[in-house]
Amino acid sequence: MKKFTGSSGYVATKELMNAVNVSIALKKPLLIKGEPGTGKTMLAEAIAEAMDMRLIVWGIKSTTKAQEGLYVYDTVQRLYDSQFGEGDVSDIKQYIRLGKLGEAFTSEEQVVLLIDEIDKADLEFPNDLLWELDRMEFYINETKETVKTRHRPIVIITSNAEKELPDAFLRRCIFHYIEFPDRAKMEEIIRVHFGDVDKKLVRAAMDAFYAIRDMRQIQKKPSTSELLDWIQALSLGGADVKEITSKIPYIGVLLKKNQDIDAVRDKRHVY
């Protein structure tokens, strides 16, 4: 069995790679938690790239229901066809629309399925998927058919820990928390994205970045993705390296709350 060893555009720790490979070997979903911007969603993309598989993304919203991931019965279209004589309305199958989970189950080849930000849905959402994720099958009431997976997908589930997930759901998952990168790991991530960026600029940007993250007043700490955006802005904008830690140019790329910007400016007397 092919193992995940990272990808060209994603820096994965040994612990994370082990978690991915254990979940694949045990045929269980991998639940990933971590601060926003630590690469949870990108992990699924990296796995798909490294394993040469198609990626199917099911982005979860507060209104998302588990049923939508399986299939939807298009009653409106069937009613329309019956009224206007379009198509064979007795063939219910043509009105069944598979969701992202159903698409992954019926794929002709193994895929990577990302269930992104599962904690955005209501509390019953994870429980409603227990049978399907455990048995890898679901029943279509309208056609009296059971859809079974052809090739068990690699399932990656992300959570920002906005809500606690049910114990019954957690028991069925392999869990990994992505720790926020230390300076050494962050330098490695930056090199992957900007191999030719000025080293002095990177050093100054990281000094300011980690100093800001250490400030108690900061409500929304800047993430890895925001640091990458900031370094790009500093580079493209021709920022003076000597002024990066004192003036924090393009601060709006790094911080997204007025209170946080004011706190940094007050501490550094930047106006």
Short mmCIF file of C-alpha atoms in Angstrom, two decimals:
data_model
loop_
_atom_site.label_atom_id
_atom_site.label_comp_id
_atom_site.label_asym_id
_atom_site.label_seq_id
_atom_site.Cartn_x
_atom_site.Cartn_y
_atom_site.Cartn_z
CA MET A 1 0.00 0.00 0.00
CA LYS A 2 1.33 3.43 -0.97
CA LYS A 3 2.11 5.69 2.00
CA PHE A 4 1.73 9.43 2.36
CA THR A 5 5.11 11.11 2.75
CA GLY A 6 4.11 14.71 2.12
CA SER A 7 4.02 16.62 -1.15
CA SER A 8 6.08 19.22 -2.95
CA GLY A 9 3.84 22.06 -1.76
CA TYR A 10 2.96 20.89 1.75
CA VAL A 11 5.27 20.53 4.74
CA ALA A 12 3.99 17.71 6.96
CA THR A 13 5.48 16.61 10.26
CA LYS A 14 6.34 12.97 10.83
CA GLU A 15 3.47 12.72 13.34
CA LEU A 16 0.99 14.04 10.78
CA MET A 17 2.22 11.67 8.08
CA ASN A 18 1.91 8.79 10.55
CA ALA A 19 -1.67 9.83 11.39
CA VAL A 20 -2.60 9.89 7.69
CA ASN A 21 -1.09 6.48 7.04
CA VAL A 22 -2.68 4.92 10.14
CA SER A 23 -6.11 6.20 9.10
CA ILE A 24 -5.62 4.72 5.61
CA ALA A 25 -4.43 1.38 6.99
CA LEU A 26 -7.26 1.13 9.53
CA LYS A 27 -9.81 2.44 6.99
CA LYS A 28 -11.05 5.12 9.34
CA PRO A 29 -11.68 8.85 8.79
CA LEU A 30 -8.90 11.19 9.90
CA LEU A 31 -10.18 14.07 12.02
CA ILE A 32 -7.87 17.08 11.85
CA LYS A 33 -8.04 19.99 14.27
CA GLY A 34 -5.84 23.05 14.62
CA GLU A 35 -5.84 26.82 14.48
CA PRO A 36 -7.30 28.41 11.34
CA GLY A 37 -4.60 28.75 8.70
CA THR A 38 -2.47 25.80 9.84
CA GLY A 39 -3.08 23.80 6.67
CA LYS A 40 -5.95 21.49 7.61
CA THR A 41 -7.79 21.88 4.32
CA MET A 42 -4.56 21.87 2.31
CA LEU A 43 -3.68 18.49 3.83
CA ALA A 44 -6.42 16.79 1.82
CA GLU A 45 -5.15 18.49 -1.34
CA ALA A 46 -1.62 17.32 -0.56
CA ILE A 47 -2.77 13.73 0.02
CA ALA A 48 -4.68 13.71 -3.27
CA GLU A 49 -1.64 15.07 -5.11
CA ALA A 50 0.82 12.68 -3.48
CA MET A 51 -1.42 9.62 -3.95
CA ASP A 52 -2.46 10.69 -7.48
CA MET A 53 -6.16 10.62 -6.58
CA ARG A 54 -9.11 12.86 -7.32
CA LEU A 55 -10.15 15.17 -4.49
CA ILE A 56 -13.85 15.58 -3.65
CA VAL A 57 -14.62 18.47 -1.29
CA TRP A 58 -17.76 18.68 0.81
CA GLY A 59 -17.71 22.14 2.37
CA ILE A 60 -19.94 22.24 5.44
CA LYS A 61 -22.12 25.24 6.34
CA SER A 62 -24.37 25.93 9.31
CA THR A 63 -27.38 24.87 7.23
CA THR A 64 -25.85 21.69 5.78
CA LYS A 65 -27.72 18.44 6.45
CA ALA A 66 -26.14 14.99 6.34
CA GLN A 67 -28.70 13.82 3.77
CA GLU A 68 -27.34 16.34 1.24
CA GLY A 69 -24.01 14.54 1.23
CA LEU A 70 -25.68 11.25 0.29
CA TYR A 71 -28.28 12.14 -2.30
CA VAL A 72 -31.14 14.51 -3.05
CA TYR A 73 -34.46 13.51 -4.63
CA ASP A 74 -35.41 16.24 -7.10
CA THR A 75 -39.18 16.28 -6.59
CA VAL A 76 -39.55 19.72 -8.18
CA GLN A 77 -38.05 18.55 -11.50
CA ARG A 78 -40.20 15.43 -11.48
CA LEU A 79 -43.33 17.50 -10.86
CA TYR A 80 -42.34 19.86 -13.67
CA ASP A 81 -41.78 16.94 -16.07
CA SER A 82 -45.12 15.37 -15.16
CA GLN A 83 -46.95 18.64 -15.86
CA PHE A 84 -45.25 19.38 -19.16
CA GLY A 85 -44.74 15.85 -20.45
CA GLU A 86 -40.95 15.98 -20.30
CA GLY A 87 -39.14 12.65 -19.85
CA ASP A 88 -40.26 9.42 -18.19
CA VAL A 89 -41.44 10.39 -14.71
CA SER A 90 -41.87 6.72 -13.78
CA ASP A 91 -38.08 6.35 -13.80
CA ILE A 92 -37.30 7.77 -10.38
CA LYS A 93 -33.57 7.09 -10.74
CA GLN A 94 -33.15 10.01 -13.09
CA TYR A 95 -34.31 12.36 -10.33
CA ILE A 96 -31.77 11.14 -7.79
CA ARG A 97 -28.80 13.52 -7.48
CA LEU A 98 -25.81 12.13 -5.60
CA GLY A 99 -24.11 14.33 -3.03
CA LYS A 100 -20.38 14.52 -2.37
CA LEU A 101 -20.40 11.42 -0.15
CA GLY A 102 -22.44 9.52 -2.72
CA GLU A 103 -20.08 10.67 -5.45
CA ALA A 104 -17.08 9.37 -3.49
CA PHE A 105 -18.81 6.03 -2.82
CA THR A 106 -19.68 5.42 -6.47
CA SER A 107 -16.38 6.58 -7.97
CA GLU A 108 -14.74 4.11 -10.35
CA GLU A 109 -11.44 4.68 -8.55
CA GLN A 110 -10.39 5.52 -5.00
CA VAL A 111 -10.66 9.20 -4.15
CA VAL A 112 -9.82 11.53 -1.28
CA LEU A 113 -12.96 12.92 0.35
CA LEU A 114 -12.61 16.12 2.37
CA ILE A 115 -15.43 16.96 4.79
CA ASP A 116 -14.36 20.50 5.54
CA GLU A 117 -15.22 22.32 8.80
CA ILE A 118 -17.65 19.75 10.16
CA ASP A 119 -18.11 21.76 13.35
CA LYS A 120 -20.03 24.44 11.43
CA ALA A 121 -23.08 22.17 11.16
CA ASP A 122 -25.53 21.45 13.97
CA LEU A 123 -24.71 18.97 16.72
CA GLU A 124 -26.65 16.11 15.12
CA PHE A 125 -24.79 16.32 11.82
CA PRO A 126 -21.82 14.07 12.78
CA ASN A 127 -24.14 11.49 14.38
CA ASP A 128 -26.25 11.38 11.22
CA LEU A 129 -23.19 10.19 9.29
CA LEU A 130 -22.08 7.44 11.69
CA TRP A 131 -23.56 4.52 9.73
CA GLU A 132 -22.45 5.79 6.33
CA LEU A 133 -18.85 6.49 7.36
CA ASP A 134 -18.60 3.26 9.33
CA ARG A 135 -20.23 0.87 6.84
CA MET A 136 -19.49 2.88 3.71
CA GLU A 137 -23.01 2.46 2.37
CA PHE A 138 -26.38 4.20 2.38
CA TYR A 139 -29.96 3.41 1.40
CA ILE A 140 -32.03 5.32 -1.18
CA ASN A 141 -35.64 5.15 -0.03
CA GLU A 142 -37.13 6.28 -3.32
CA THR A 143 -35.53 3.50 -5.39
CA LYS A 144 -35.19 0.88 -2.61
CA GLU A 145 -31.49 0.52 -3.41
CA THR A 146 -28.42 0.30 -1.21
CA VAL A 147 -25.39 2.18 -2.49
CA LYS A 148 -22.14 0.56 -1.37
CA THR A 149 -18.70 2.01 -1.87
CA ARG A 150 -16.75 0.58 -4.79
CA HIS A 151 -13.40 1.83 -3.50
CA ARG A 152 -13.32 3.05 0.09
CA PRO A 153 -12.33 6.74 -0.05
CA ILE A 154 -9.62 8.27 2.09
CA VAL A 155 -11.74 10.50 4.35
CA ILE A 156 -10.25 13.67 5.84
CA ILE A 157 -12.46 15.67 8.23
CA THR A 158 -11.45 19.13 9.46
CA SER A 159 -12.68 21.03 12.49
CA ASN A 160 -11.89 24.45 13.93
CA ALA A 161 -13.20 23.28 17.32
CA GLU A 162 -16.12 25.72 17.24
CA LYS A 163 -18.28 22.94 18.71
CA GLU A 164 -17.55 19.74 20.58
CA LEU A 165 -18.11 16.68 18.42
CA PRO A 166 -20.10 13.69 19.77
CA ASP A 167 -18.15 10.91 21.48
CA ALA A 168 -19.71 8.26 19.24
CA PHE A 169 -18.37 10.11 16.21
CA LEU A 170 -14.91 10.63 17.73
CA ARG A 171 -14.58 6.92 18.48
CA ARG A 172 -14.81 6.15 14.78
CA CYS A 173 -12.03 8.56 13.80
CA ILE A 174 -8.27 8.77 13.96
CA PHE A 175 -7.44 12.15 15.52
CA HIS A 176 -4.57 14.55 14.96
CA TYR A 177 -4.07 18.13 16.15
CA ILE A 178 -1.85 20.27 13.93
CA GLU A 179 0.34 22.28 16.27
CA PHE A 180 1.18 25.83 15.28
CA PRO A 181 4.59 25.75 13.55
CA ASP A 182 7.67 26.82 15.49
CA ARG A 183 10.21 29.07 13.78
CA ALA A 184 12.19 26.22 12.25
CA LYS A 185 9.12 24.59 10.77
CA MET A 186 7.78 27.96 9.64
CA GLU A 187 11.01 28.70 7.79
CA GLU A 188 10.62 25.36 6.01
CA ILE A 189 7.04 26.26 5.02
CA ILE A 190 8.15 29.67 3.76
CA ARG A 191 10.93 28.11 1.66
CA VAL A 192 8.39 25.82 0.00
CA HIS A 193 6.25 28.81 -1.00
CA PHE A 194 8.96 31.44 -1.60
CA GLY A 195 12.25 29.74 -2.29
CA ASP A 196 13.95 32.92 -3.58
CA VAL A 197 12.62 35.50 -1.12
CA ASP A 198 15.14 37.71 0.71
CA LYS A 199 16.32 35.92 3.87
CA LYS A 200 16.68 39.15 5.85
CA LEU A 201 13.11 40.08 4.97
CA VAL A 202 11.88 36.66 6.10
CA ARG A 203 13.81 36.90 9.37
CA ALA A 204 12.43 40.35 10.14
CA ALA A 205 8.89 39.34 9.19
CA MET A 206 9.05 36.28 11.44
CA ASP A 207 10.42 38.35 14.33
CA ALA A 208 7.43 40.69 14.06
CA PHE A 209 4.97 37.87 13.43
CA TYR A 210 5.86 35.80 16.49
CA ALA A 211 6.12 38.91 18.68
CA ILE A 212 2.57 39.86 17.69
CA ARG A 213 1.31 36.33 18.35
CA ASP A 214 2.83 36.53 21.85
CA MET A 215 0.91 39.69 22.70
CA ARG A 216 -1.89 38.98 25.19
CA GLN A 217 -4.09 41.74 23.76
CA ILE A 218 -4.37 40.13 20.32
CA GLN A 219 -7.85 38.66 19.85
CA LYS A 220 -7.27 36.98 16.47
CA LYS A 221 -3.70 35.80 16.25
CA PRO A 222 -2.27 35.90 12.70
CA SER A 223 -2.06 32.49 11.08
CA THR A 224 0.47 30.77 8.82
CA SER A 225 -1.50 31.69 5.71
CA GLU A 226 -1.58 35.35 6.77
CA LEU A 227 2.18 35.33 7.35
CA LEU A 228 2.69 33.95 3.85
CA ASP A 229 0.44 36.66 2.40
CA TRP A 230 2.29 39.30 4.42
CA ILE A 231 5.73 38.16 3.24
CA GLN A 232 4.48 38.32 -0.33
CA ALA A 233 3.10 41.82 0.24
CA LEU A 234 6.37 42.97 1.84
CA SER A 235 8.36 41.55 -1.05
CA LEU A 236 6.16 42.94 -3.81
CA GLY A 237 5.85 46.29 -2.06
CA GLY A 238 9.59 46.68 -1.66
CA ALA A 239 9.37 47.14 2.10
CA ASP A 240 12.47 48.36 3.91
CA VAL A 241 13.72 45.39 5.94
CA LYS A 242 14.89 47.72 8.71
CA GLU A 243 11.35 49.05 9.20
CA ILE A 244 9.44 45.76 9.19
CA THR A 245 9.64 45.09 12.94
CA SER A 246 9.12 48.72 13.94
CA LYS A 247 6.47 49.98 11.51
CA ILE A 248 4.76 46.69 10.52
CA PRO A 249 3.98 47.79 6.93
CA TYR A 250 0.83 46.39 5.29
CA ILE A 251 -0.46 45.49 8.75
CA GLY A 252 -3.95 44.87 7.34
CA VAL A 253 -2.65 41.77 5.59
CA LEU A 254 -1.54 40.34 8.92
CA LEU A 255 -4.26 41.50 11.32
CA LYS A 256 -8.00 41.64 10.62
CA LYS A 257 -9.45 43.34 13.71
CA ASN A 258 -9.30 47.05 14.55
CA GLN A 259 -8.56 46.26 18.21
CA ASP A 260 -5.57 44.11 17.25
CA ILE A 261 -4.14 46.73 14.90
CA ASP A 262 -4.55 49.41 17.59
CA ALA A 263 -2.87 47.17 20.18
CA VAL A 264 0.17 46.65 17.94
CA ARG A 265 0.39 50.33 17.06
CA ASP A 266 0.12 51.38 20.70
CA LYS A 267 2.89 49.02 21.73
CA ARG A 268 5.20 49.98 18.89
CA HIS A 269 4.08 53.64 18.60
CA VAL A 270 3.27 53.15 14.94
CA TYR A 271 0.95 55.79 13.47
#
